[in-house]
Tab-separated table of C-alpha atoms in Angstrom:
chain	number	residue	atom	x	y	z
A	1	UNK	CA	147.452	212.458	148.466
A	2	UNK	CA	148.495	209.157	150.122
A	3	UNK	CA	150.400	208.182	147.635
A	4	UNK	CA	152.681	210.804	147.538
A	5	UNK	CA	153.434	210.718	151.319
A	6	UNK	CA	154.290	207.067	150.912
A	7	UNK	CA	156.586	207.356	148.224
A	8	UNK	CA	157.954	211.045	150.410
A	9	UNK	CA	158.598	208.370	152.953
A	10	UNK	CA	160.048	205.629	151.382
A	11	UNK	CA	162.417	208.268	149.862
A	12	UNK	CA	163.534	209.514	152.808
A	13	UNK	CA	164.078	205.963	154.129
A	14	UNK	CA	166.581	205.156	151.481
A	15	UNK	CA	168.260	208.440	152.110
A	16	UNK	CA	168.759	207.914	155.448
A	17	UNK	CA	169.293	204.160	154.990
A	18	UNK	CA	171.808	204.463	152.392
A	19	UNK	CA	174.303	207.390	154.042
A	20	UNK	CA	174.292	205.597	157.118
A	21	UNK	CA	175.126	202.040	155.728
A	22	UNK	CA	177.756	203.714	153.750
A	23	UNK	CA	179.388	205.147	157.313
A	24	UNK	CA	178.776	202.503	159.267
A	25	UNK	CA	180.303	200.037	157.111
A	26	UNK	CA	183.641	202.200	156.837
A	27	UNK	CA	183.483	203.242	160.393
A	28	UNK	CA	182.938	199.327	161.041
A	29	UNK	CA	185.363	198.054	158.238
A	30	UNK	CA	188.285	199.695	160.133
A	31	UNK	CA	187.182	198.764	163.802
A	32	UNK	CA	186.924	194.728	162.626
A	33	UNK	CA	190.287	195.603	161.174
A	34	UNK	CA	191.710	196.599	164.428
A	35	UNK	CA	190.068	194.059	166.580
A	36	UNK	CA	191.347	191.494	164.098
A	37	UNK	CA	194.894	192.613	164.137
A	38	UNK	CA	194.841	193.211	167.962
A	39	UNK	CA	192.961	190.063	168.943
A	40	UNK	CA	195.281	187.829	170.973
A	41	UNK	CA	195.548	185.121	168.160
A	42	UNK	CA	196.161	188.153	165.819
A	43	UNK	CA	198.515	189.625	163.718
A	44	UNK	CA	199.446	192.017	165.544
A	45	UNK	CA	198.240	191.038	169.659
A	46	UNK	CA	197.823	193.890	171.806
A	47	UNK	CA	195.162	193.061	174.906
A	48	UNK	CA	194.723	196.821	175.721
A	49	UNK	CA	193.822	197.978	172.444
A	50	UNK	CA	191.581	194.869	171.796
A	51	UNK	CA	189.917	194.999	175.011
A	52	UNK	CA	189.108	198.666	175.316
A	53	UNK	CA	187.780	198.504	171.635
A	54	UNK	CA	185.772	195.164	172.399
A	55	UNK	CA	184.232	197.055	175.556
A	56	UNK	CA	183.126	200.104	173.719
A	57	UNK	CA	181.614	198.196	170.730
A	58	UNK	CA	179.755	196.070	173.778
A	59	UNK	CA	178.531	199.239	175.530
A	60	UNK	CA	177.492	200.598	172.324
A	61	UNK	CA	175.275	198.030	171.139
A	62	UNK	CA	173.376	197.157	174.440
A	63	UNK	CA	172.419	200.884	174.065
A	64	UNK	CA	168.628	200.414	172.643
A	65	UNK	CA	167.890	202.587	169.652
A	66	UNK	CA	165.884	204.869	170.427
A	67	UNK	CA	167.465	205.703	173.670
A	68	UNK	CA	170.833	206.076	171.962
A	69	UNK	CA	169.028	208.282	169.153
A	70	UNK	CA	167.890	210.965	172.076
A	71	UNK	CA	171.406	210.618	174.477
A	72	UNK	CA	173.357	211.685	171.110
A	73	UNK	CA	171.153	214.754	170.142
A	74	UNK	CA	173.897	217.303	171.292
A	75	UNK	CA	175.995	215.628	169.216
A	76	UNK	CA	173.934	214.782	166.398
A	77	UNK	CA	172.979	218.662	166.619
A	78	UNK	CA	177.161	219.557	166.726
A	79	UNK	CA	177.578	217.532	163.534
A	80	UNK	CA	174.724	218.323	161.210
A	81	UNK	CA	173.356	221.810	162.971
A	82	UNK	CA	170.203	220.105	164.102
A	83	UNK	CA	168.604	217.267	165.621
A	84	UNK	CA	165.624	216.380	163.590
A	85	UNK	CA	164.776	215.484	159.908
A	86	UNK	CA	166.032	212.730	157.863
A	87	UNK	CA	170.025	214.257	157.420
A	88	UNK	CA	170.398	214.508	161.414
A	89	UNK	CA	168.909	210.865	161.618
A	90	UNK	CA	172.005	209.729	159.738
A	91	UNK	CA	174.103	210.486	162.664
A	92	UNK	CA	172.551	208.374	164.998
A	93	UNK	CA	172.046	205.569	162.895
A	94	UNK	CA	175.533	205.517	161.635
A	95	UNK	CA	176.544	205.266	165.279
A	96	UNK	CA	173.700	202.651	166.194
A	97	UNK	CA	174.903	200.508	163.048
A	98	UNK	CA	178.756	201.023	163.206
A	99	UNK	CA	179.287	198.714	166.240
A	100	UNK	CA	177.170	195.767	164.804
A	101	UNK	CA	179.014	196.221	161.051
A	102	UNK	CA	182.452	195.710	162.778
A	103	UNK	CA	180.956	192.390	165.017
A	104	UNK	CA	180.024	190.556	161.533
A	105	UNK	CA	183.464	191.504	159.402
A	106	UNK	CA	185.156	190.686	162.155
A	107	UNK	CA	183.179	187.413	162.639
A	108	UNK	CA	183.945	187.015	158.587
A	109	UNK	CA	187.253	187.839	158.441
A	110	UNK	CA	187.806	185.206	161.699
A	111	UNK	CA	186.307	182.540	159.100
A	112	UNK	CA	189.468	182.784	157.306
A	113	UNK	CA	191.461	179.283	157.341
A	114	UNK	CA	194.217	179.991	159.515
A	115	UNK	CA	196.172	177.183	157.219
A	116	UNK	CA	196.071	179.821	154.149
A	117	UNK	CA	197.610	182.757	156.768
A	118	UNK	CA	200.475	180.584	157.901
A	119	UNK	CA	201.338	180.047	154.267
A	120	UNK	CA	200.780	183.781	153.325
A	121	UNK	CA	203.784	184.106	156.425
A	122	UNK	CA	205.683	181.075	155.061
A	123	UNK	CA	205.955	183.117	151.813
A	124	UNK	CA	207.297	185.920	153.474
A	125	UNK	CA	203.769	188.444	153.213
A	126	UNK	CA	203.503	191.970	155.063
A	127	UNK	CA	200.793	192.111	157.601
A	128	UNK	CA	199.432	194.713	155.218
A	129	UNK	CA	199.001	191.579	152.445
A	130	UNK	CA	197.789	188.839	154.717
A	131	UNK	CA	195.119	191.500	155.716
A	132	UNK	CA	194.135	192.164	152.465
A	133	UNK	CA	195.060	190.068	149.875
A	134	UNK	CA	194.468	187.160	152.015
A	135	UNK	CA	191.861	187.628	154.984
A	136	UNK	CA	189.557	189.863	153.239
A	137	UNK	CA	189.710	188.626	150.126
A	138	UNK	CA	188.531	184.940	151.383
A	139	UNK	CA	185.895	186.639	153.931
A	140	UNK	CA	184.695	188.893	151.067
A	141	UNK	CA	181.454	187.050	150.990
A	142	UNK	CA	180.505	186.827	153.958
A	143	UNK	CA	181.589	190.535	154.557
A	144	UNK	CA	178.949	191.518	152.025
A	145	UNK	CA	176.435	188.987	154.053
A	146	UNK	CA	177.144	190.716	156.962
A	147	UNK	CA	176.597	194.064	155.479
A	148	UNK	CA	173.077	193.058	154.061
A	149	UNK	CA	172.541	192.290	157.810
A	150	UNK	CA	173.099	195.425	158.654
A	151	UNK	CA	171.340	197.442	156.061
A	152	UNK	CA	168.290	195.318	156.544
A	153	UNK	CA	169.181	196.569	160.561
A	154	UNK	CA	169.221	199.960	159.707
A	155	UNK	CA	165.910	199.849	157.855
A	156	UNK	CA	164.253	198.761	161.544
A	157	UNK	CA	166.543	201.482	163.158
A	158	UNK	CA	165.070	204.197	160.843
A	159	UNK	CA	161.230	203.450	161.330
A	160	UNK	CA	162.445	203.598	164.840
A	161	UNK	CA	164.359	207.470	164.546
A	162	UNK	CA	160.751	208.150	162.567
A	163	UNK	CA	159.262	208.130	165.940
A	164	UNK	CA	161.321	211.192	167.176
A	165	UNK	CA	161.623	213.514	164.151
A	166	UNK	CA	163.575	211.084	162.140
A	167	UNK	CA	161.927	211.629	158.802
A	168	UNK	CA	160.901	208.192	156.772
A	169	UNK	CA	158.101	205.685	156.449
A	170	UNK	CA	158.488	205.521	160.235
A	171	UNK	CA	157.741	209.010	160.721
A	172	UNK	CA	154.694	208.698	157.814
A	173	UNK	CA	153.132	205.698	160.327
A	174	UNK	CA	153.327	207.793	163.483
A	175	UNK	CA	152.138	211.447	161.791
A	176	UNK	CA	149.590	209.079	159.778
A	177	UNK	CA	148.976	206.062	160.695
A	178	UNK	CA	149.064	206.387	164.161
A	179	UNK	CA	148.083	209.803	165.424
A	180	UNK	CA	145.259	210.507	162.990
A	181	UNK	CA	144.019	207.165	163.496
A	182	UNK	CA	144.288	206.119	159.405
A	183	UNK	CA	145.214	202.576	159.461
A	184	UNK	CA	145.084	202.562	155.919
A	185	UNK	CA	148.784	204.272	155.726
A	186	UNK	CA	149.749	202.562	158.684
A	187	UNK	CA	149.254	199.126	156.566
A	188	UNK	CA	150.694	200.396	153.181
A	189	UNK	CA	153.846	201.930	156.010
A	190	UNK	CA	154.481	198.315	157.382
A	191	UNK	CA	153.667	196.885	153.329
A	192	UNK	CA	156.245	198.997	151.836
A	193	UNK	CA	158.785	198.133	154.555
A	194	UNK	CA	158.517	194.452	154.069
A	195	UNK	CA	158.756	194.760	150.230
A	196	UNK	CA	162.073	197.099	150.792
A	197	UNK	CA	163.510	194.453	153.468
A	198	UNK	CA	162.789	191.073	151.314
A	199	UNK	CA	163.825	193.082	148.204
A	200	UNK	CA	167.265	193.765	149.662
A	201	UNK	CA	167.932	190.234	151.045
A	202	UNK	CA	166.779	188.803	148.148
A	203	UNK	CA	169.100	190.880	146.291
A	204	UNK	CA	172.178	189.954	148.598
A	205	UNK	CA	171.432	186.416	148.658
A	206	UNK	CA	172.071	186.294	144.907
A	207	UNK	CA	174.980	188.392	145.367
A	208	UNK	CA	176.437	186.115	147.820
A	209	UNK	CA	176.046	183.032	145.848
A	210	UNK	CA	177.553	184.538	142.913
A	211	UNK	CA	180.674	185.783	145.207
A	212	UNK	CA	181.247	182.292	146.961
A	213	UNK	CA	181.346	180.127	143.984
């Protein structure tokens, strides 16, 4: 019985984290590209767009996830037709993680040697070529590291999502470990989360070192 509950919770956590990571990285990458382009030292400086986007990202990042999840319940219901469950949890998880992903990807792109960008300009490279063939290519290992951090963050968020009916291991810990005073299930849940985080971090480190050679 306990084994089935834990396996189901693990499956739900992996489901939520996988899809929310995909969507958060797509949105975060797009936001990071706009930030890099419109920065005062960017390829297409635009103070208004940069300041507005920078403010929006900072505001979203300042929200505690549990509050954000509750605050956007109407939006979640509009997107997926319901506000609880693993599928519904993907919406707030994505919105919560996208600003973080945007910042880590932006930071990775800013680490690219300005000399490489200037060299590309001198050869007549277009903005798109500089952005994707120089900046993204050079920053790719750091971007991967940022995505790993995003995944780990999302695992923590998904555990909190369980507190308000989001499913996953967090829901198992609250429903069985806390409400029914089953300490063993609580301990198993924590162990599974630790193993999951350690596995992802280790795999990410190996991938980063491989790409960075």
